[in-house]
Amino acid sequence: MEKSASVSLLISSLGNLPAMPVVAQKVLSMIRNPKSNMAEIAELLSLDQSLAVLVLRWANSAYYGLRHPVTTINQAVVVLGQQAIRNVILASTVATMMDRPVEGYGLEKGDLWQHSIAVAGAAREIAKDKGYEIAEEAYTAGLLADIGKLALETLLRGIDLSSPEWQGKSFEDLEEQFFGVDHAYLGAELARRWNLPARLMDAIEHHHDPQDSKEGRSLAYAVHLADYSIMAMGIGLGRDGLQYELDSSAVDFYEFNDDKIGELIDVIPNFIESSSAMIRAINIPNA
């Protein structure tokens, strides 16, 4: 991830996004530490009522399909595991960040959040046959794939993209041409600042060109297919949504077909609603 100094201001603008709560930062730090244990994570989560409630709601969601309700934080962290707990924390943080219109991309308030949580859920669904850990990491990468748009969108407002010279170009090419960096790169930079694993940064950076991914290609493939599918479903479809080119290698890797798109169409709307409801219930603003 090397870019010239000319994009330093864009990257620094990520620092203007709302800060992650202190307890959330500490929990993510513990998850990165191989010496930490689930009891310590549960104790730390208990210090933040909003996060504790959200973790409990997540553990009791339909996705995990438990027969008996989870009633304590200790039970919840065991049910979810560290990867899913990280996703809960990131989802609550991202919901706050995305609580605004993103006019440069033609997105109204709520659109970017709905698109991001839908891509996260779809990526996890696509990758689930590769194992639990990959599926949860695909969720993380999908959730953060478009967050870099927050740093670019105000600059895009003043650009007339109807001009013939921009026709037929992908939005990623336009971002690179105007700013020297695209939103995927900025999303990966934010993941780096949050000390997420290198394979996640790689998958986020290359979710539009997954064949270029080196460390997180299976994740990049899942996010790429999820992003394409959610765009096709019209969820969070902005100015850039109609120029999405599907990568055939991603299709081949996951044996992706119309039946699998149909499965996503069946599950994603409910997933968006349930995820948003859990966020709203603990008074974390979301779009």
CSV table of C-alpha atoms in Angstrom, one decimal, residues 138-284:
chain,number,residue,atom,x,y,z
A,138,ALA,CA,-15.5,-11.7,4.5
A,139,TYR,CA,-18.2,-9.9,6.5
A,140,THR,CA,-15.6,-7.5,7.9
A,141,ALA,CA,-14.1,-6.8,4.5
A,142,GLY,CA,-17.6,-6.2,3.0
A,143,LEU,CA,-18.6,-3.9,5.8
A,144,LEU,CA,-15.5,-1.6,5.2
A,145,ALA,CA,-15.2,-2.0,1.4
A,146,ASP,CA,-16.9,1.4,0.6
A,147,ILE,CA,-16.1,3.4,3.7
A,148,GLY,CA,-13.4,5.3,1.8
A,149,LYS,CA,-16.2,7.1,-0.1
A,150,LEU,CA,-16.7,9.2,3.0
A,151,ALA,CA,-13.3,10.8,2.4
A,152,LEU,CA,-13.9,11.5,-1.3
A,153,GLU,CA,-17.5,12.4,-1.7
A,154,THR,CA,-17.3,16.1,-0.9
A,155,LEU,CA,-14.7,16.5,-3.6
A,156,LEU,CA,-16.9,14.7,-6.1
A,157,ARG,CA,-19.8,17.0,-5.7
A,158,GLY,CA,-18.2,19.7,-7.9
A,159,ILE,CA,-17.3,17.4,-10.8
A,160,ASP,CA,-19.6,17.1,-13.8
A,161,LEU,CA,-19.5,13.4,-14.6
A,162,SER,CA,-21.9,13.8,-17.4
A,163,SER,CA,-19.1,15.2,-19.6
A,164,PRO,CA,-18.4,13.0,-22.6
A,165,GLU,CA,-14.7,12.7,-21.5
A,166,TRP,CA,-15.8,10.6,-18.5
A,167,GLN,CA,-18.2,8.3,-20.2
A,168,GLY,CA,-17.4,4.7,-20.3
A,169,LYS,CA,-14.9,4.9,-17.4
A,170,SER,CA,-15.3,3.0,-14.2
A,171,PHE,CA,-15.8,5.1,-11.1
A,172,GLU,CA,-12.6,3.7,-9.7
A,173,ASP,CA,-10.7,5.0,-12.7
A,174,LEU,CA,-12.3,8.4,-12.2
A,175,GLU,CA,-11.3,8.5,-8.5
A,176,GLU,CA,-7.7,7.6,-9.5
A,177,GLN,CA,-7.6,10.2,-12.2
A,178,PHE,CA,-9.1,13.0,-10.0
A,179,PHE,CA,-7.5,12.2,-6.7
A,180,GLY,CA,-4.6,9.8,-7.3
A,181,VAL,CA,-6.4,7.2,-5.1
A,182,ASP,CA,-9.7,5.3,-5.0
A,183,HIS,CA,-12.2,4.7,-2.3
A,184,ALA,CA,-11.0,1.0,-1.9
A,185,TYR,CA,-7.5,2.1,-1.1
A,186,LEU,CA,-8.8,4.6,1.5
A,187,GLY,CA,-10.9,1.9,3.0
A,188,ALA,CA,-7.9,-0.3,3.3
A,189,GLU,CA,-6.0,2.6,4.9
A,190,LEU,CA,-8.7,2.9,7.5
A,191,ALA,CA,-8.4,-0.8,8.2
A,192,ARG,CA,-4.6,-0.4,8.7
A,193,ARG,CA,-5.2,2.4,11.1
A,194,TRP,CA,-7.5,0.1,13.1
A,195,ASN,CA,-4.8,-2.5,13.0
A,196,LEU,CA,-6.9,-5.1,11.2
A,197,PRO,CA,-5.1,-8.1,9.7
A,198,ALA,CA,-3.2,-7.6,6.4
A,199,ARG,CA,-5.4,-10.0,4.5
A,200,LEU,CA,-8.4,-7.8,5.3
A,201,MET,CA,-6.7,-4.7,4.2
A,202,ASP,CA,-5.7,-6.5,0.9
A,203,ALA,CA,-9.3,-7.7,0.3
A,204,ILE,CA,-10.8,-4.2,0.9
A,205,GLU,CA,-8.2,-2.6,-1.4
A,206,HIS,CA,-8.8,-5.1,-4.2
A,207,HIS,CA,-12.6,-5.8,-4.0
A,208,HIS,CA,-13.0,-4.3,-7.4
A,209,ASP,CA,-10.0,-6.1,-8.9
A,210,PRO,CA,-9.9,-9.3,-6.8
A,211,GLN,CA,-7.3,-11.0,-9.0
A,212,ASP,CA,-4.8,-8.5,-7.9
A,213,SER,CA,-5.3,-9.5,-4.3
A,214,LYS,CA,-2.3,-11.4,-2.8
A,215,GLU,CA,-3.0,-12.1,0.9
A,216,GLY,CA,-6.8,-12.0,0.9
A,217,ARG,CA,-7.9,-13.2,-2.5
A,218,SER,CA,-10.7,-15.5,-1.3
A,219,LEU,CA,-12.1,-12.6,0.8
A,220,ALA,CA,-11.7,-10.2,-2.1
A,221,TYR,CA,-13.6,-12.6,-4.4
A,222,ALA,CA,-16.5,-12.9,-1.8
A,223,VAL,CA,-16.7,-9.1,-1.3
A,224,HIS,CA,-16.6,-8.5,-5.1
A,225,LEU,CA,-19.5,-10.9,-5.7
A,226,ALA,CA,-21.4,-9.5,-2.8
A,227,ASP,CA,-20.9,-5.9,-4.0
A,228,TYR,CA,-22.1,-6.8,-7.5
A,229,SER,CA,-25.1,-8.7,-6.2
A,230,ILE,CA,-26.2,-5.9,-3.8
A,231,MET,CA,-25.8,-3.4,-6.6
A,232,ALA,CA,-27.9,-5.6,-8.9
A,233,MET,CA,-30.6,-5.7,-6.1
A,234,GLY,CA,-30.6,-1.9,-6.1
A,235,ILE,CA,-29.5,-1.5,-2.5
A,236,GLY,CA,-27.5,1.6,-2.1
A,237,LEU,CA,-27.2,2.1,-5.8
A,238,GLY,CA,-25.4,5.4,-6.3
A,239,ARG,CA,-23.8,7.2,-9.3
A,240,ASP,CA,-21.1,4.5,-9.6
A,241,GLY,CA,-23.4,1.5,-9.3
A,242,LEU,CA,-24.2,1.0,-13.0
A,243,GLN,CA,-20.6,0.6,-14.1
A,244,TYR,CA,-19.7,-2.5,-12.0
A,245,GLU,CA,-17.8,-5.1,-14.0
A,246,LEU,CA,-18.0,-8.6,-12.7
A,247,ASP,CA,-14.8,-10.6,-12.4
A,248,SER,CA,-15.1,-14.1,-13.9
A,249,SER,CA,-12.4,-15.6,-11.7
A,250,ALA,CA,-14.5,-14.7,-8.6
A,251,VAL,CA,-17.5,-16.4,-10.2
A,252,ASP,CA,-15.4,-19.5,-10.9
A,253,PHE,CA,-13.8,-19.5,-7.4
A,254,TYR,CA,-17.2,-19.6,-5.6
A,255,GLU,CA,-19.1,-21.3,-8.4
A,256,PHE,CA,-21.4,-18.4,-8.3
A,257,ASN,CA,-24.6,-18.6,-10.3
A,258,ASP,CA,-28.2,-17.4,-10.5
A,259,ASP,CA,-29.3,-19.8,-7.8
A,260,LYS,CA,-26.9,-18.3,-5.3
A,261,ILE,CA,-28.0,-14.8,-6.3
A,262,GLY,CA,-31.6,-16.0,-5.7
A,263,GLU,CA,-30.6,-17.2,-2.2
A,264,LEU,CA,-29.1,-13.7,-1.4
A,265,ILE,CA,-32.3,-12.0,-2.6
A,266,ASP,CA,-34.2,-14.2,-0.1
A,267,VAL,CA,-32.1,-13.5,2.9
A,268,ILE,CA,-30.4,-10.1,2.6
A,269,PRO,CA,-33.5,-7.8,3.1
A,270,ASN,CA,-34.3,-9.4,6.4
A,271,PHE,CA,-30.6,-9.3,7.3
A,272,ILE,CA,-30.5,-5.5,6.7
A,273,GLU,CA,-33.6,-4.9,8.8
A,274,SER,CA,-32.5,-7.1,11.7
A,275,SER,CA,-29.0,-5.6,11.8
A,276,SER,CA,-30.3,-2.1,11.6
A,277,ALA,CA,-32.9,-2.8,14.3
A,278,MET,CA,-30.1,-4.1,16.7
A,279,ILE,CA,-28.1,-0.9,16.1
A,280,ARG,CA,-31.2,1.3,16.6
A,281,ALA,CA,-32.2,-0.5,19.8
A,282,ILE,CA,-29.1,0.6,21.6
A,283,ASN,CA,-29.4,4.2,20.4
A,284,ILE,CA,-26.4,4.2,18.1
